[in-house]
mmCIF file of C-alpha atoms in Angstrom:
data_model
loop_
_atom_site.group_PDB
_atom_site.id
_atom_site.type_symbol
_atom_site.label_atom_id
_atom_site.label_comp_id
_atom_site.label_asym_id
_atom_site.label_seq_id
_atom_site.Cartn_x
_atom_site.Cartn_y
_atom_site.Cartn_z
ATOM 1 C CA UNK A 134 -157.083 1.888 -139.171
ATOM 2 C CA UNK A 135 -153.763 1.694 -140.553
ATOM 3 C CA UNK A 136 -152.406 5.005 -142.365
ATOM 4 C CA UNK A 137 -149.777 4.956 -144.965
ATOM 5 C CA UNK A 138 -147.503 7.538 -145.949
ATOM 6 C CA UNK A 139 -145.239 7.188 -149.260
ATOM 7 C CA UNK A 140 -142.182 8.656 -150.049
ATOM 8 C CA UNK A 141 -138.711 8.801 -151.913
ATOM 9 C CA UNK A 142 -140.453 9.352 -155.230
ATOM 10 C CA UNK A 143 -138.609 12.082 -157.840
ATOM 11 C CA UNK A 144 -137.368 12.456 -161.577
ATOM 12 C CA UNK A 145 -134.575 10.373 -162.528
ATOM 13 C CA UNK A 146 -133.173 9.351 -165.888
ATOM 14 C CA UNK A 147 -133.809 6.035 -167.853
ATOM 15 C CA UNK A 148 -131.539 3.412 -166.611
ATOM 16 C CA UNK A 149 -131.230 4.967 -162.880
ATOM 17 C CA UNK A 150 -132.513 3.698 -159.612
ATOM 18 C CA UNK A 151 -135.067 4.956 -156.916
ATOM 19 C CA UNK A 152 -135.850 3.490 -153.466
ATOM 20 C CA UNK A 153 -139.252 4.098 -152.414
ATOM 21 C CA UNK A 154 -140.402 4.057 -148.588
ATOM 22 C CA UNK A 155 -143.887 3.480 -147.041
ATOM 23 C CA UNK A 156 -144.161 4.114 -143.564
ATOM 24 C CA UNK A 157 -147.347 3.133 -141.422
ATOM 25 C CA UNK A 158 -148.755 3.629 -138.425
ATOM 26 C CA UNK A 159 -152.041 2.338 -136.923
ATOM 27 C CA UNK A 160 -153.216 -1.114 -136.241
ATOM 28 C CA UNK A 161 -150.067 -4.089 -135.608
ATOM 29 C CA UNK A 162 -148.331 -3.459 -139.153
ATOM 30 C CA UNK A 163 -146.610 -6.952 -139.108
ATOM 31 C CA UNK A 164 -150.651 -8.443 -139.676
ATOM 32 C CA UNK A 165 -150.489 -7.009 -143.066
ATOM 33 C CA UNK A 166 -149.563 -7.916 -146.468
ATOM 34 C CA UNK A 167 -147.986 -5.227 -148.219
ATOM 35 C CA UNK A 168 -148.367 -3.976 -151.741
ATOM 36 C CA UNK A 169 -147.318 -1.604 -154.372
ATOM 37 C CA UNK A 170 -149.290 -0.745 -156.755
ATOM 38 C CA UNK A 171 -149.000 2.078 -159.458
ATOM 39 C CA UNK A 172 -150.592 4.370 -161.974
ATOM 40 C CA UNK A 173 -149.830 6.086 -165.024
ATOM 41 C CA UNK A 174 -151.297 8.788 -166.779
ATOM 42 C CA UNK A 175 -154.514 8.086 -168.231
ATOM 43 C CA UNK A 176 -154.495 4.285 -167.437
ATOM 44 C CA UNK A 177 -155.742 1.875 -164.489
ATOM 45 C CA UNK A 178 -153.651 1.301 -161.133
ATOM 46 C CA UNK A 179 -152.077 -1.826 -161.671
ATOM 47 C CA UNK A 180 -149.940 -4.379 -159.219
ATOM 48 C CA UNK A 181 -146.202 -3.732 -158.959
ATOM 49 C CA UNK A 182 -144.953 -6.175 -156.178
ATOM 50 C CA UNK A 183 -146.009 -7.526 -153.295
ATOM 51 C CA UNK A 184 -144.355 -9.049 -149.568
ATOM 52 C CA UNK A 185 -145.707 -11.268 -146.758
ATOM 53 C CA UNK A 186 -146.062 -10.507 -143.040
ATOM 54 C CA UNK A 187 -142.913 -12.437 -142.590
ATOM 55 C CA UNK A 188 -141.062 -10.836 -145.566
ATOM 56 C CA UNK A 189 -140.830 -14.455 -146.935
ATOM 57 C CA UNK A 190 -142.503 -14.284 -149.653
ATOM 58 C CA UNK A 191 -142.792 -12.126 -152.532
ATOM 59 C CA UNK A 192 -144.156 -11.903 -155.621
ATOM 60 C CA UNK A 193 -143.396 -9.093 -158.702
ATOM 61 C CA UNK A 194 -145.781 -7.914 -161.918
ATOM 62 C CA UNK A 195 -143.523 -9.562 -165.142
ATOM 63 C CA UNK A 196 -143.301 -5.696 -165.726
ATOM 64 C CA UNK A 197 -141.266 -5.373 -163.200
ATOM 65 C CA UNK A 198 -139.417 -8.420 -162.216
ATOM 66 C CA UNK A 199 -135.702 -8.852 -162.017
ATOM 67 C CA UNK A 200 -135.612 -5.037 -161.598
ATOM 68 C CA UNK A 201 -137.358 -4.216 -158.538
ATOM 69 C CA UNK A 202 -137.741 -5.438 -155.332
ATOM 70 C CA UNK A 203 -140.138 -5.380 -152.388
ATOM 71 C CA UNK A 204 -138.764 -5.373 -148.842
ATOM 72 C CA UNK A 205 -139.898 -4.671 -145.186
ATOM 73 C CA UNK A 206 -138.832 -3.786 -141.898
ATOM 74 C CA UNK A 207 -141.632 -5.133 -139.231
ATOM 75 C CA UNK A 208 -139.522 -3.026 -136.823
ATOM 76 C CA UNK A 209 -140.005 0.094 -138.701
ATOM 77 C CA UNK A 210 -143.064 0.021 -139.733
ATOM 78 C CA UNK A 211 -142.356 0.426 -143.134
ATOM 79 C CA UNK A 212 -141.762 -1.393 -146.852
ATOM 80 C CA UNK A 213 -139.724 -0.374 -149.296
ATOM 81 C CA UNK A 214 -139.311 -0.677 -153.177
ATOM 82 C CA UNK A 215 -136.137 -0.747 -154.653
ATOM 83 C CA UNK A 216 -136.033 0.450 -158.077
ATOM 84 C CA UNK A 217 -133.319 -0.050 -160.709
ATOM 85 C CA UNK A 218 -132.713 -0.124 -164.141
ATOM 86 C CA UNK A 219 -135.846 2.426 -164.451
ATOM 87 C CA UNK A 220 -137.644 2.624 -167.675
ATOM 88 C CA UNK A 221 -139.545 5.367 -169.101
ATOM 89 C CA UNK A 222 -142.594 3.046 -169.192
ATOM 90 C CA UNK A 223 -142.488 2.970 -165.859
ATOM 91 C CA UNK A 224 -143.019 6.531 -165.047
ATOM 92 C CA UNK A 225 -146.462 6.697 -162.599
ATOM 93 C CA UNK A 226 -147.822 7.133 -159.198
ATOM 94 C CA UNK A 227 -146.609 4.584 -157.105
ATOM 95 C CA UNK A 228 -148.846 3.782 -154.132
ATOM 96 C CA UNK A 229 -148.376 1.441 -151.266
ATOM 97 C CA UNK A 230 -151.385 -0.571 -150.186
ATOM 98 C CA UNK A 231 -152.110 -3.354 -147.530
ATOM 99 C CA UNK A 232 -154.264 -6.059 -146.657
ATOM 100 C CA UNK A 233 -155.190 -7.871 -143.631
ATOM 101 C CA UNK A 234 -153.663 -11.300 -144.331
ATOM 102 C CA UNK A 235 -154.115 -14.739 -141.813
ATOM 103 C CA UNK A 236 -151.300 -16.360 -142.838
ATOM 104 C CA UNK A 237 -147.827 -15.139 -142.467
ATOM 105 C CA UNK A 238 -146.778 -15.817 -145.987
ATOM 106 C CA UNK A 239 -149.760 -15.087 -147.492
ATOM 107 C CA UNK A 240 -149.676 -12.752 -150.510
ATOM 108 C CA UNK A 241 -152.766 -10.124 -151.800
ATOM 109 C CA UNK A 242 -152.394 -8.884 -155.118
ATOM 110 C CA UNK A 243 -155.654 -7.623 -156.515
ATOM 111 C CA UNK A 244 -156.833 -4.214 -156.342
ATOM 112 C CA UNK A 245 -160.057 -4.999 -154.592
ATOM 113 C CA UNK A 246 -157.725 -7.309 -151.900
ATOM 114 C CA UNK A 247 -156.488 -4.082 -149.965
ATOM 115 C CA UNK A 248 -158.017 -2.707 -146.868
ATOM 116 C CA UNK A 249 -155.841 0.844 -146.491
ATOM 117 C CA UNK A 250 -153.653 2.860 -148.839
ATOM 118 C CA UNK A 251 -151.594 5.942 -149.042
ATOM 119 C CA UNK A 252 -151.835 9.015 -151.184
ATOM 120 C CA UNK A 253 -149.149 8.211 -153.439
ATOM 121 C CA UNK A 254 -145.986 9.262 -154.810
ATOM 122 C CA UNK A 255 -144.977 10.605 -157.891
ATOM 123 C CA UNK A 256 -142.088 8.585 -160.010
ATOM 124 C CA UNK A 257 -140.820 10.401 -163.307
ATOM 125 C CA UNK A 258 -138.577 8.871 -165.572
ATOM 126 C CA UNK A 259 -137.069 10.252 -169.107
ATOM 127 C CA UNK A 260 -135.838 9.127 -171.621
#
């Protein structure tokens, strides 16, 4: 089992920044892709971003690219999402999700591809 635990999440204004954090604990976290994921209001959870074991590789949504980014610490147990330039669009719940990977730059992206996730975090941005 591998448990996940978002955080950082909060109201901030179009155009400002927001790091999230995802700590877990459990089973050897550097054996784990790592993903972000979100969902807004009334629509489906859809892929944000997503990191290797080794941090090597990553790969963004078009959504969201050139504005976040997707890091990890394999020390700390824990990925982050760095958020800038925030739109109102992009007001949801983020969740962080991961998947037992083989390969240390492998990447998961699909819903269905994750083992474990966390409970979420709320992200609120206006206009």
């Amino acid at each position: 089992q591998v448990q996940l635990v978002e955080s950082g999440g909060g109201l901030v204004q179009a155009g400002g920044s927001l790091r999230l954090s995802c700590a877990a604990s459990g089973r050897t976290f550097s054996n784990y892709g790592m993903d972000w994921f979100r969902q807004a209001p009334g629509k489906e959870r859809e892929f944000v971003a997503a990191i290797s074991w080794s941090g090597g590789r990553t790969y963004y949504a078009d959504s969201v690219k050139g504005r976040f980014t997707i890091s990890r610490d394999n020390t700390k147990n824990t990925v982050f999402l760095q958020m800038n330039s925030l739109k109102y669009e992009d007001t949801a719940v983020y969740y962080c999700a991961a998947s037992r990977l083989y390969s240390s730059d492998q990447l998961a992206t699909s819903y269905h591809a994750m083992d474990y996730w966390g409970k979420g975090t709320l992200v609120t941005v206006s206009s």
